[in-house]
Amino acid sequence: MRPSRPARAGQYLALLAYLVFLAFPFLWLISTAFKPPRELASLHPTWIPKDPTLANFRQAFDEQPLLRAAANSVLVAVCAALIAVVIATPMAYVMARHRSALSRAATGWVVVSQAFPFVLLIIPLFLILKNLHLINSLPGLTMVYVVWSLPFALWMLVGYVRAVPPELEEAAAVDGAGKLRTLVSVTAPLLAPGLVATALFAFITAWNEFFFALVLMKTPERQTLPVILTHFLGAEGVADLGPLAAAAFLATLPSLVIFALIQRRLTGGMLTGAVKS
Amino acid sequence: MRRVSRLAAVAAAVALLLTGCSSGGTADDGRITLEFQSLAWQKESVDANKQLVEEWNAAHPDIQVKYVQGSWDSVHDQLLTSFEGGEAPDVIHDASDDLADFAYGGYLADLRDLLPARLKSDIPQHSWETATFGDGVYGVPFLQEPRVLIANAKILEAAGVRIPTPERPWSWEEFRAVTKKLSGDKKFGVAWPLKEPVSATLNLSLSAGGRMFHRGADGKVTVRFDAADQVAPRTVHDQVNTDGSASGATLGMGGSDTLPGFFAGKYAMVPLGFSYRQQIVQQAPKGFDWQVLPAPAGRDGLAQGVSPQTLSVAEDSPHKKEAAQFIDFLLRPRNMVRLALGDWMLPTGTEALKDPTLHTEKNDWATGTALAGDLRSAPAQSVRGYAEWKDKVATPALQEYYSGSIGLGELRKRLVKDGNLVLARYQR
């Protein structure tokens, strides 16, 4: 049954309100990034800067090693995403296809592991990484992010694997394909959208993460973007607002670009995971 | 075949990325390397710190200092983890009100035998008290800032009110009368940014003789809320709720949030930290005429509490002596002035305070410098349990009192009765 006109209008209105709600902080961030200090302190702020300037960007780059921090963030996030997907895929396959007491226990552990707060983990983690000489090292941080994103990545991929009909694998087996061949030639291509979505999730998790990076990365040469952004904040919440907005705007760009590039595959992946066979 | 090549390419890419992830090793050339974690964040301040580190490194090839950037926003958690993991920087920049837990926890070195006599005598005793916990001294207080009234000079001049000076400040009563005179037509004499009301209230109360925290003969601390403690909070309450001379809207704001209204002439005065002058210089509209006035004075004159910025040495540092030498270098009078100018704050050192650059009329440095002698240790920073009292008891109670939701009796009951229950748990 098609919805009535008023109902449809209401739906569009709700959608519009939601989009405005989502877009507002980002648009305000862009506006702030281009405003000179005097406009930032105006009692009647405007959306469009009256006297737009790039000075905030110049200052942000002058004061903090943004490019190096961005490179660190990209490196760590890409490594973490790839490794998490590589590890999670076979695990997810086993958990989805072979339901046993062990796989149920593993699923339970995945759920429980999401409940641990950061502060509970950070000190033992710090000590372990210290003993491994992985404090202030990008591989150490990557390992943390892999472990941190793995449970949810696994959870996502289990759903995607279950959405692939087992009959296809059985047909391949009837045609003489071995287990590995079936996985590589039949299951993996069907899982591709799910793998992309999972990798993206792991990437975003690592890209935005602050607390582990703050504690584990000591020198500016190794710090990631979220940590560097806090250097624009002073005591008692005072902020260098213009350069902070400029740097934060730049920090959001990689995520947006990646989303834009793989949006179709991501949407397909989400739908695939949503439909259970 | 094509798929196999793709897989190989992905594997190679991962291997390359991991290689890229590898951190480089550090050469062990036998020199001592100290880590100095600085919380400087404004460009001038970061530049001053880095330049001083460079000068030290050039003059001390055997004791090199590595500058590490920290941030005020997250320093406590970051330091706590570093201490627990035995990876703390050798020289630690922080604020005195953050040191108590670290000092009592044994993470910081007692500096009494490490610092030279020159530095010890250069910094006044009342500043040392801010970093003294129990019998030890766990930080060198080096930068501090009084809370001042930043005023719209034109509004004050037009109203014909007496302009206070450090020699002849306003009393709390006079301040209240002046703000009444400056108010009307949707404009306010003062805007109190009291998002975090406790430290502002306690620190300003010192001028009227208020201490609120009293240590008994048994060493235990209790909260009282005597007449002297009530002068400052009652003034704020009455300005907002009785006189209409203070904006109620700014009670939930931070200092920076009040500046747009201040620049627009909505508020004649804003009580802010001395270092806010930098933001005012950067953000004020062209031709905006502002000036720094001392905070109101009470029976104890212009006394007010501060929590200075400090430099400490980690207890785990294997090079405590060298770390103390570096602190001594950073805090030589001329260098202390450079750090103070970079942060728009006042140095604690008596020699540094004599520097002519801190006595100029430009940006009202002279007014702030004249207040340095009246700055005292913030009343509660060494009291165990203060943080919980502040968050759970005092902050909501003062916020409700200032907004007019509760009266003075209820405020007293909460601060004292509920407060002492909290403190008692820490003093068993």
Short mmCIF file of C-alpha atoms in Angstrom, two decimals, chain A residues 37-38 40-43 59 62-64 75-76 78-79 82-83 122-123 126-127 130 135-139 142 184-185 189 210-211 214-215 218-223 230-236 238-240, chain B residues 3 7 14 17-18 20-24 35 41-43 50 66-74 77-78 80-82 84-88 147 256 259-261 263-264 266 276 279 281-286:
data_model
loop_
_atom_site.label_atom_id
_atom_site.label_comp_id
_atom_site.label_asym_id
_atom_site.label_seq_id
_atom_site.Cartn_x
_atom_site.Cartn_y
_atom_site.Cartn_z
CA PRO A 37 39.40 36.10 14.74
CA ARG A 38 37.18 39.17 14.94
CA LEU A 40 34.67 34.42 15.49
CA ALA A 41 33.92 36.69 18.43
CA SER A 42 30.89 38.34 16.88
CA LEU A 43 27.66 38.43 18.88
CA GLN A 59 48.42 29.09 11.29
CA ASP A 62 52.63 26.58 10.99
CA GLU A 63 51.97 25.59 14.57
CA GLN A 64 51.43 21.85 14.36
CA LEU A 75 49.15 4.59 7.82
CA VAL A 76 47.82 3.28 11.10
CA VAL A 78 44.86 1.59 6.65
CA CYS A 79 47.09 -1.06 8.28
CA LEU A 82 43.46 -4.38 6.27
CA ILE A 83 44.78 -6.58 9.05
CA ILE A 122 44.83 1.08 29.02
CA ILE A 123 47.26 0.38 31.85
CA PHE A 126 50.50 0.00 28.16
CA LEU A 127 52.60 -2.43 30.23
CA LYS A 130 56.15 -1.45 26.90
CA ILE A 135 55.31 2.24 23.07
CA ASN A 136 55.55 5.26 20.79
CA SER A 137 55.58 3.03 17.74
CA LEU A 138 53.11 2.99 14.89
CA PRO A 139 53.06 -0.83 14.66
CA THR A 142 48.18 -0.50 14.78
CA VAL A 184 38.31 -17.84 -3.06
CA SER A 185 36.22 -18.17 -6.21
CA PRO A 189 33.53 -12.23 -4.45
CA PHE A 210 42.05 9.49 20.50
CA PHE A 211 42.70 7.97 23.91
CA LEU A 214 47.29 9.97 23.32
CA VAL A 215 48.67 7.56 25.87
CA LYS A 218 54.76 10.19 23.05
CA THR A 219 56.63 12.18 20.45
CA PRO A 220 55.15 14.57 17.89
CA GLU A 221 56.75 12.55 15.08
CA ARG A 222 54.50 9.60 15.92
CA GLN A 223 51.31 11.31 17.04
CA THR A 230 44.12 18.82 21.15
CA HIS A 231 47.25 20.96 20.94
CA PHE A 232 44.99 23.83 19.88
CA LEU A 233 43.28 23.68 23.29
CA GLY A 234 44.56 25.53 26.32
CA ALA A 235 43.86 25.28 30.03
CA GLU A 236 40.24 25.54 31.23
CA VAL A 238 40.24 27.95 26.08
CA ALA A 239 40.71 27.17 22.40
CA ASP A 240 42.49 28.63 19.42
CA ARG B 3 43.17 -13.40 -8.86
CA LEU B 7 46.17 -11.47 -3.81
CA VAL B 14 50.24 -4.90 3.44
CA LEU B 17 52.54 -0.63 4.79
CA LEU B 18 53.77 -2.59 7.79
CA GLY B 20 56.26 1.86 6.71
CA CYS B 21 54.70 1.49 10.12
CA SER B 22 57.98 0.47 11.68
CA SER B 23 59.36 3.09 14.00
CA GLY B 24 62.97 3.95 13.72
CA GLU B 35 62.22 14.22 27.93
CA TRP B 41 49.85 25.66 23.32
CA GLN B 42 49.82 29.22 22.03
CA LYS B 43 52.31 29.87 19.25
CA LYS B 50 61.31 25.28 21.96
CA LYS B 66 63.83 16.34 23.85
CA TYR B 67 60.74 18.54 23.62
CA VAL B 68 57.51 16.56 23.85
CA GLN B 69 54.20 18.28 23.24
CA GLY B 70 51.38 17.50 25.66
CA SER B 71 47.96 19.09 25.99
CA TRP B 72 46.07 20.58 28.91
CA ASP B 73 42.91 18.80 27.92
CA SER B 74 44.21 15.31 28.58
CA ASP B 77 45.04 10.69 32.15
CA GLN B 78 48.08 10.66 29.95
CA LEU B 80 48.74 8.71 35.09
CA THR B 81 49.16 5.98 32.47
CA SER B 82 52.76 6.99 31.83
CA GLU B 84 51.93 3.47 35.96
CA GLY B 85 53.84 2.17 32.96
CA GLY B 86 57.15 3.67 34.09
CA GLU B 87 57.39 5.73 30.92
CA ALA B 88 56.79 9.23 32.26
CA ARG B 147 41.55 36.83 37.97
CA SER B 256 35.66 32.80 25.94
CA LEU B 259 33.63 37.80 24.78
CA PRO B 260 31.19 38.36 21.88
CA GLY B 261 28.71 40.03 24.25
CA PHE B 263 32.76 43.29 22.51
CA ALA B 264 29.19 44.19 21.55
CA LYS B 266 26.28 44.08 26.28
CA TYR B 276 42.60 36.27 28.34
CA GLN B 279 42.20 36.65 23.02
CA VAL B 281 43.81 41.64 21.51
CA GLN B 282 43.17 39.08 18.74
CA GLN B 283 39.40 39.24 18.62
CA ALA B 284 38.27 42.69 19.74
CA PRO B 285 36.77 44.91 17.04
CA LYS B 286 39.06 47.66 15.80
#
